[in-house]
mmCIF file of C-alpha atoms in Angstrom:
data_model
loop_
_atom_site.group_PDB
_atom_site.id
_atom_site.type_symbol
_atom_site.label_atom_id
_atom_site.label_comp_id
_atom_site.label_asym_id
_atom_site.label_seq_id
_atom_site.Cartn_x
_atom_site.Cartn_y
_atom_site.Cartn_z
ATOM 1 C CA MET A 140 11.933 54.433 -24.327
ATOM 2 C CA ARG A 141 13.184 51.454 -26.290
ATOM 3 C CA THR A 142 13.062 48.026 -24.763
ATOM 4 C CA PHE A 143 16.002 46.093 -23.371
ATOM 5 C CA GLU A 144 15.833 43.712 -26.336
ATOM 6 C CA GLU A 145 15.868 46.543 -28.873
ATOM 7 C CA LEU A 146 18.866 48.243 -27.259
ATOM 8 C CA ILE A 147 21.070 45.166 -27.019
ATOM 9 C CA ALA A 148 20.120 44.002 -30.528
ATOM 10 C CA GLU A 149 21.176 47.342 -31.966
ATOM 11 C CA ALA A 150 24.420 47.475 -29.975
ATOM 12 C CA GLY A 151 25.250 43.899 -30.898
ATOM 13 C CA SER A 152 24.894 44.502 -34.627
ATOM 14 C CA VAL A 153 27.048 47.598 -35.241
ATOM 15 C CA PRO A 154 30.704 47.230 -36.349
ATOM 16 C CA VAL A 155 33.359 47.703 -33.658
ATOM 17 C CA ASP A 156 36.543 47.901 -35.748
ATOM 18 C CA GLY A 157 38.808 50.920 -35.385
ATOM 19 C CA TRP A 158 39.055 53.253 -32.418
ATOM 20 C CA ASP A 159 36.208 55.635 -33.195
ATOM 21 C CA PHE A 160 33.635 55.837 -30.399
ATOM 22 C CA SER A 161 31.261 58.259 -32.119
ATOM 23 C CA TRP A 162 28.458 55.659 -32.032
ATOM 24 C CA LEU A 163 28.243 56.414 -28.293
ATOM 25 C CA ASP A 164 27.470 60.113 -28.822
ATOM 26 C CA GLY A 165 24.481 60.943 -26.642
ATOM 27 C CA ARG A 166 24.590 57.489 -25.023
ATOM 28 C CA ALA A 167 27.824 57.601 -23.041
ATOM 29 C CA THR A 168 30.328 60.257 -21.990
ATOM 30 C CA GLU A 169 33.936 60.283 -20.806
ATOM 31 C CA GLU A 170 35.927 63.210 -19.518
ATOM 32 C CA ARG A 171 39.167 63.853 -21.389
ATOM 33 C CA PRO A 172 42.561 64.303 -19.726
ATOM 34 C CA SER A 173 43.494 67.920 -19.208
ATOM 35 C CA TRP A 174 46.790 67.671 -21.098
ATOM 36 C CA GLY A 175 45.279 67.064 -24.587
ATOM 37 C CA TYR A 176 47.358 64.163 -25.893
ATOM 38 C CA GLN A 177 46.525 64.530 -29.574
ATOM 39 C CA ARG A 178 47.422 68.228 -29.603
ATOM 40 C CA LEU A 179 50.714 67.581 -27.833
ATOM 41 C CA LEU A 180 51.526 64.722 -30.186
ATOM 42 C CA ALA A 181 50.919 67.006 -33.178
ATOM 43 C CA GLY A 182 53.644 69.345 -31.962
ATOM 44 C CA ARG A 183 56.121 66.543 -31.480
ATOM 45 C CA LEU A 184 55.393 65.047 -34.904
ATOM 46 C CA ALA A 185 55.987 68.433 -36.508
ATOM 47 C CA SER A 186 59.548 68.552 -35.169
ATOM 48 C CA ALA A 187 60.441 64.865 -35.692
ATOM 49 C CA SER A 188 62.545 63.545 -38.558
ATOM 50 C CA ALA A 189 61.434 59.902 -38.185
ATOM 51 C CA ALA A 190 58.449 58.806 -36.087
ATOM 52 C CA LEU A 191 56.792 55.529 -35.136
ATOM 53 C CA ASP A 192 53.314 55.085 -33.639
ATOM 54 C CA ILE A 193 52.962 51.656 -32.047
ATOM 55 C CA GLN A 194 49.662 49.827 -31.509
ATOM 56 C CA THR A 195 47.990 52.543 -33.568
ATOM 57 C CA GLY A 196 44.517 50.956 -33.560
ATOM 58 C CA GLY A 197 42.550 52.251 -36.523
ATOM 59 C CA GLY A 198 44.973 55.170 -36.873
ATOM 60 C CA GLU A 199 42.393 57.763 -35.825
ATOM 61 C CA VAL A 200 44.477 59.462 -33.125
ATOM 62 C CA LEU A 201 47.631 59.603 -35.229
ATOM 63 C CA ALA A 202 45.672 60.903 -38.233
ATOM 64 C CA GLY A 203 44.109 63.629 -36.105
ATOM 65 C CA ALA A 204 47.513 64.692 -34.821
ATOM 66 C CA LEU A 205 48.955 64.755 -38.343
ATOM 67 C CA ARG A 206 46.143 66.983 -39.540
ATOM 68 C CA GLN A 207 46.890 69.458 -36.731
ATOM 69 C CA GLY A 208 50.604 69.835 -37.417
ATOM 70 C CA GLY A 209 53.486 68.968 -39.694
ATOM 71 C CA ARG A 210 54.410 65.505 -40.866
ATOM 72 C CA PRO A 211 57.856 63.966 -40.325
ATOM 73 C CA PRO A 212 59.726 62.855 -43.457
ATOM 74 C CA VAL A 213 59.637 59.237 -42.206
ATOM 75 C CA LEU A 214 56.495 57.938 -40.512
ATOM 76 C CA ALA A 215 55.457 54.391 -39.629
ATOM 77 C CA ALA A 216 52.746 52.795 -37.523
ATOM 78 C CA THR A 217 52.210 49.257 -36.237
ATOM 79 C CA GLU A 218 49.024 47.348 -35.476
ATOM 80 C CA SER A 219 48.174 43.701 -34.789
ATOM 81 C CA TRP A 220 44.394 43.296 -35.146
ATOM 82 C CA PRO A 221 43.483 42.706 -38.844
ATOM 83 C CA PRO A 222 40.312 44.889 -38.929
ATOM 84 C CA ASN A 223 42.214 47.782 -37.342
ATOM 85 C CA LEU A 224 45.197 47.152 -39.602
ATOM 86 C CA ALA A 225 43.052 47.533 -42.711
ATOM 87 C CA LYS A 226 41.356 50.643 -41.367
ATOM 88 C CA ALA A 227 44.653 52.251 -40.311
ATOM 89 C CA THR A 228 46.134 51.557 -43.745
ATOM 90 C CA ARG A 229 43.235 53.278 -45.503
ATOM 91 C CA LEU A 230 43.386 56.247 -43.149
ATOM 92 C CA LEU A 231 47.129 56.762 -42.776
ATOM 93 C CA HIS A 232 48.556 55.983 -46.218
ATOM 94 C CA PRO A 233 47.195 59.232 -47.712
ATOM 95 C CA LEU A 234 48.877 61.071 -44.831
ATOM 96 C CA GLY A 235 52.309 59.625 -45.637
ATOM 97 C CA ALA A 236 52.510 56.802 -43.096
ATOM 98 C CA VAL A 237 53.411 53.186 -43.808
ATOM 99 C CA VAL A 238 51.382 50.755 -41.676
ATOM 100 C CA VAL A 239 53.134 47.554 -40.614
ATOM 101 C CA ALA A 240 51.486 44.380 -39.312
ATOM 102 C CA ASP A 241 53.087 43.531 -35.977
ATOM 103 C CA PRO A 242 52.033 41.113 -33.197
ATOM 104 C CA ASP A 243 52.591 43.728 -30.446
ATOM 105 C CA GLU A 244 55.380 41.608 -29.007
ATOM 106 C CA PRO A 245 59.171 42.004 -29.256
ATOM 107 C CA PRO A 246 60.998 42.559 -31.441
ATOM 108 C CA LEU A 247 59.711 45.611 -33.248
ATOM 109 C CA PRO A 248 60.317 45.161 -37.001
ATOM 110 C CA PHE A 249 62.730 48.111 -37.238
ATOM 111 C CA ALA A 250 66.473 48.656 -36.977
ATOM 112 C CA ASP A 251 68.289 50.040 -33.946
ATOM 113 C CA GLU A 252 68.056 53.829 -33.537
ATOM 114 C CA ALA A 253 65.597 54.174 -36.426
ATOM 115 C CA PHE A 254 63.372 56.874 -34.886
ATOM 116 C CA ASP A 255 63.643 60.076 -32.907
ATOM 117 C CA LEU A 256 59.993 59.831 -31.784
ATOM 118 C CA VAL A 257 58.001 56.777 -30.707
ATOM 119 C CA SER A 258 54.409 57.345 -29.667
ATOM 120 C CA SER A 259 51.402 55.312 -28.588
ATOM 121 C CA ARG A 260 47.916 55.910 -27.242
ATOM 122 C CA HIS A 261 46.642 53.220 -24.893
ATOM 123 C CA PRO A 262 49.085 50.414 -25.711
ATOM 124 C CA VAL A 263 48.182 47.037 -24.273
ATOM 125 C CA LYS A 264 51.777 46.792 -23.046
ATOM 126 C CA ALA A 265 54.843 48.972 -23.460
ATOM 127 C CA TRP A 266 57.914 46.871 -24.316
ATOM 128 C CA TRP A 267 60.429 49.305 -22.899
ATOM 129 C CA SER A 268 63.628 47.592 -24.039
ATOM 130 C CA GLU A 269 62.343 47.585 -27.637
ATOM 131 C CA ILE A 270 61.256 51.222 -27.412
ATOM 132 C CA ALA A 271 64.726 52.143 -26.167
ATOM 133 C CA ARG A 272 66.372 50.081 -28.906
ATOM 134 C CA VAL A 273 64.613 51.790 -31.819
ATOM 135 C CA LEU A 274 65.042 55.301 -30.397
ATOM 136 C CA ARG A 275 67.989 57.432 -31.438
ATOM 137 C CA PRO A 276 70.044 59.140 -28.713
ATOM 138 C CA GLY A 277 68.100 62.253 -27.778
ATOM 139 C CA GLY A 278 64.847 60.735 -29.051
ATOM 140 C CA ALA A 279 61.732 60.334 -26.949
ATOM 141 C CA TYR A 280 58.817 58.036 -26.253
ATOM 142 C CA PHE A 281 55.632 60.082 -25.847
ATOM 143 C CA ALA A 282 52.407 58.299 -24.953
ATOM 144 C CA GLN A 283 49.129 58.208 -23.116
ATOM 145 C CA HIS A 284 48.600 54.956 -21.230
ATOM 146 C CA VAL A 285 45.621 53.422 -19.477
ATOM 147 C CA GLY A 286 46.116 53.662 -15.721
ATOM 148 C CA PRO A 287 45.223 51.363 -12.823
ATOM 149 C CA ALA A 288 41.695 50.038 -12.247
ATOM 150 C CA SER A 289 40.331 51.857 -15.286
ATOM 151 C CA VAL A 290 36.548 51.485 -15.640
ATOM 152 C CA PHE A 291 36.655 48.860 -12.903
ATOM 153 C CA GLU A 292 33.199 49.792 -11.667
ATOM 154 C CA LEU A 293 31.955 48.168 -14.879
ATOM 155 C CA VAL A 294 34.546 45.382 -14.944
ATOM 156 C CA GLU A 295 33.765 44.295 -11.398
ATOM 157 C CA TYR A 296 30.017 44.557 -11.964
ATOM 158 C CA PHE A 297 30.385 41.631 -14.366
ATOM 159 C CA LEU A 298 33.431 39.804 -12.989
ATOM 160 C CA GLY A 299 33.320 40.503 -9.262
ATOM 161 C CA PRO A 300 36.269 41.868 -7.233
ATOM 162 C CA GLN A 301 39.594 41.932 -9.101
ATOM 163 C CA PRO A 302 42.162 42.823 -6.411
ATOM 164 C CA GLU A 303 45.222 41.601 -8.340
ATOM 165 C CA ALA A 304 44.201 43.320 -11.581
ATOM 166 C CA ARG A 305 43.697 46.566 -9.671
ATOM 167 C CA GLU A 306 47.438 46.639 -8.942
ATOM 168 C CA GLY A 307 48.486 46.674 -12.598
ATOM 169 C CA ARG A 308 49.214 49.601 -14.925
ATOM 170 C CA ARG A 309 50.512 51.913 -12.201
ATOM 171 C CA PRO A 310 52.347 55.000 -13.552
ATOM 172 C CA GLU A 311 55.156 54.660 -11.021
ATOM 173 C CA ALA A 312 55.831 51.078 -12.092
ATOM 174 C CA GLU A 313 55.845 52.043 -15.787
ATOM 175 C CA GLY A 314 58.269 54.848 -15.010
ATOM 176 C CA ALA A 315 60.560 52.433 -13.193
ATOM 177 C CA GLU A 316 60.486 50.024 -16.162
ATOM 178 C CA ALA A 317 61.356 52.858 -18.539
ATOM 179 C CA ARG A 318 64.335 53.831 -16.383
ATOM 180 C CA ALA A 319 65.461 50.208 -16.180
ATOM 181 C CA ALA A 320 65.558 50.180 -19.999
ATOM 182 C CA GLY A 321 67.915 53.162 -19.968
ATOM 183 C CA LEU A 322 65.410 55.964 -20.553
ATOM 184 C CA GLU A 323 65.016 59.175 -18.571
ATOM 185 C CA VAL A 324 61.432 59.930 -17.560
ATOM 186 C CA VAL A 325 60.869 63.655 -18.081
ATOM 187 C CA ASP A 326 57.078 63.796 -17.618
ATOM 188 C CA LEU A 327 54.654 61.555 -15.762
ATOM 189 C CA ARG A 328 51.141 62.676 -14.758
ATOM 190 C CA SER A 329 47.857 60.902 -14.206
ATOM 191 C CA GLU A 330 44.142 61.604 -13.866
ATOM 192 C CA ARG A 331 40.917 59.724 -13.111
ATOM 193 C CA LEU A 332 38.016 60.759 -15.326
ATOM 194 C CA ARG A 333 34.266 60.368 -14.973
ATOM 195 C CA MET A 334 32.370 58.146 -17.424
ATOM 196 C CA GLU A 335 28.605 57.731 -17.767
ATOM 197 C CA PHE A 336 26.728 54.945 -19.566
ATOM 198 C CA ARG A 337 23.192 56.168 -20.230
ATOM 199 C CA ASP A 338 21.638 53.003 -21.645
ATOM 200 C CA ILE A 339 22.411 49.299 -21.764
ATOM 201 C CA GLY A 340 23.209 49.487 -25.470
ATOM 202 C CA ALA A 341 26.154 51.761 -24.663
ATOM 203 C CA VAL A 342 27.462 49.165 -22.197
ATOM 204 C CA VAL A 343 27.174 46.336 -24.727
ATOM 205 C CA TYR A 344 28.880 48.332 -27.469
ATOM 206 C CA PHE A 345 31.722 49.393 -25.149
ATOM 207 C CA LEU A 346 32.400 45.840 -23.962
ATOM 208 C CA ARG A 347 32.301 44.491 -27.522
ATOM 209 C CA LYS A 348 34.832 47.110 -28.608
ATOM 210 C CA VAL A 349 37.183 47.166 -25.612
ATOM 211 C CA ILE A 350 37.450 43.394 -25.488
ATOM 212 C CA TRP A 351 39.967 43.134 -22.653
ATOM 213 C CA MET A 352 37.636 44.775 -20.112
ATOM 214 C CA VAL A 353 35.453 41.681 -19.673
ATOM 215 C CA PRO A 354 37.303 38.918 -21.542
ATOM 216 C CA GLY A 355 35.011 36.716 -23.581
ATOM 217 C CA PHE A 356 32.061 39.054 -23.135
ATOM 218 C CA THR A 357 28.874 38.075 -24.952
ATOM 219 C CA VAL A 358 25.312 39.241 -24.465
ATOM 220 C CA GLU A 359 24.116 35.652 -24.106
ATOM 221 C CA GLY A 360 26.708 34.810 -21.473
ATOM 222 C CA HIS A 361 25.907 37.857 -19.335
ATOM 223 C CA LEU A 362 22.209 38.254 -20.014
ATOM 224 C CA ASP A 363 21.026 38.243 -16.401
ATOM 225 C CA ARG A 364 23.526 40.899 -15.302
ATOM 226 C CA LEU A 365 22.714 43.013 -18.352
ATOM 227 C CA ARG A 366 19.007 42.889 -17.496
ATOM 228 C CA GLU A 367 19.758 43.930 -13.932
ATOM 229 C CA LEU A 368 21.947 46.788 -15.100
ATOM 230 C CA ASP A 369 19.320 47.920 -17.607
ATOM 231 C CA ALA A 370 16.743 48.103 -14.816
ATOM 232 C CA ARG A 371 19.193 50.001 -12.611
ATOM 233 C CA ILE A 372 19.932 52.610 -15.306
ATOM 234 C CA ARG A 373 16.220 53.094 -16.001
ATOM 235 C CA ALA A 374 15.474 53.564 -12.289
ATOM 236 C CA GLU A 375 18.533 55.499 -11.080
ATOM 237 C CA GLY A 376 20.083 57.162 -14.131
ATOM 238 C CA PRO A 377 23.485 56.672 -15.824
ATOM 239 C CA PHE A 378 25.897 54.015 -14.632
ATOM 240 C CA VAL A 379 28.995 55.928 -13.472
ATOM 241 C CA ALA A 380 32.552 54.620 -13.808
ATOM 242 C CA HIS A 381 35.986 56.224 -13.904
ATOM 243 C CA SER A 382 38.718 55.778 -16.485
ATOM 244 C CA ALA A 383 42.379 56.131 -15.520
ATOM 245 C CA ARG A 384 44.919 57.751 -17.839
ATOM 246 C CA PHE A 385 48.531 58.794 -17.532
ATOM 247 C CA LEU A 386 50.865 60.742 -19.769
ATOM 248 C CA ILE A 387 54.474 59.620 -19.980
ATOM 249 C CA GLU A 388 57.457 61.051 -21.824
ATOM 250 C CA ALA A 389 60.809 59.292 -21.625
ATOM 251 C CA ARG A 390 63.994 60.329 -23.419
ATOM 252 C CA LYS A 391 66.979 58.294 -24.511
ATOM 253 C CA PRO A 392 70.224 59.916 -23.312
#
């Protein structure tokens, strides 16, 4: 087995741009929601005339959906983080999508009623009034969001109890905000899904990539806890956590 120092050095040196987690193959696992978001999105894109994917990350999920089904005549995506923006542009332009730099805050840089489909996978925040504004009557927002207390076994291992944060991202609250913006929620379902981190390098890579889990995470700043967790994984097996996901579809009357 490789040493603690070797594992964290490797995990600290690999690029973390985009939203591709294939580096974790064999080192970490996460169950997938039963509904199959990418497959469902592909069907909706095939029947849309104008679609927008917000907070697209590196464009990997949207690109996968486009390759499974038809492409709408008008297709745009937004992203705020420069490394992801560059990656999404390279990936999505050949598939017919224009990628727009956007700070992920209102207003969206599009006219009223510009789209009949707005989608997003794991947005940091859904700005419901803006989503409603850019949707045409009869159009829909279709997305997979991160649910409450997602991967909090890992978050609280480093940060301690987070009772207030545990109350955020609840599907019922998101549904209520969508309705308050004038949308009709037609689907809302959630699941908790098992995750396993099989070595300390997987933990370091995950926290470097998903930067909001442990804000300001660095190996140097959390070295003692990382050593303790490394010893725990070696003695007891994978560190187990649970992600939370919910699917939401909301239509504009």
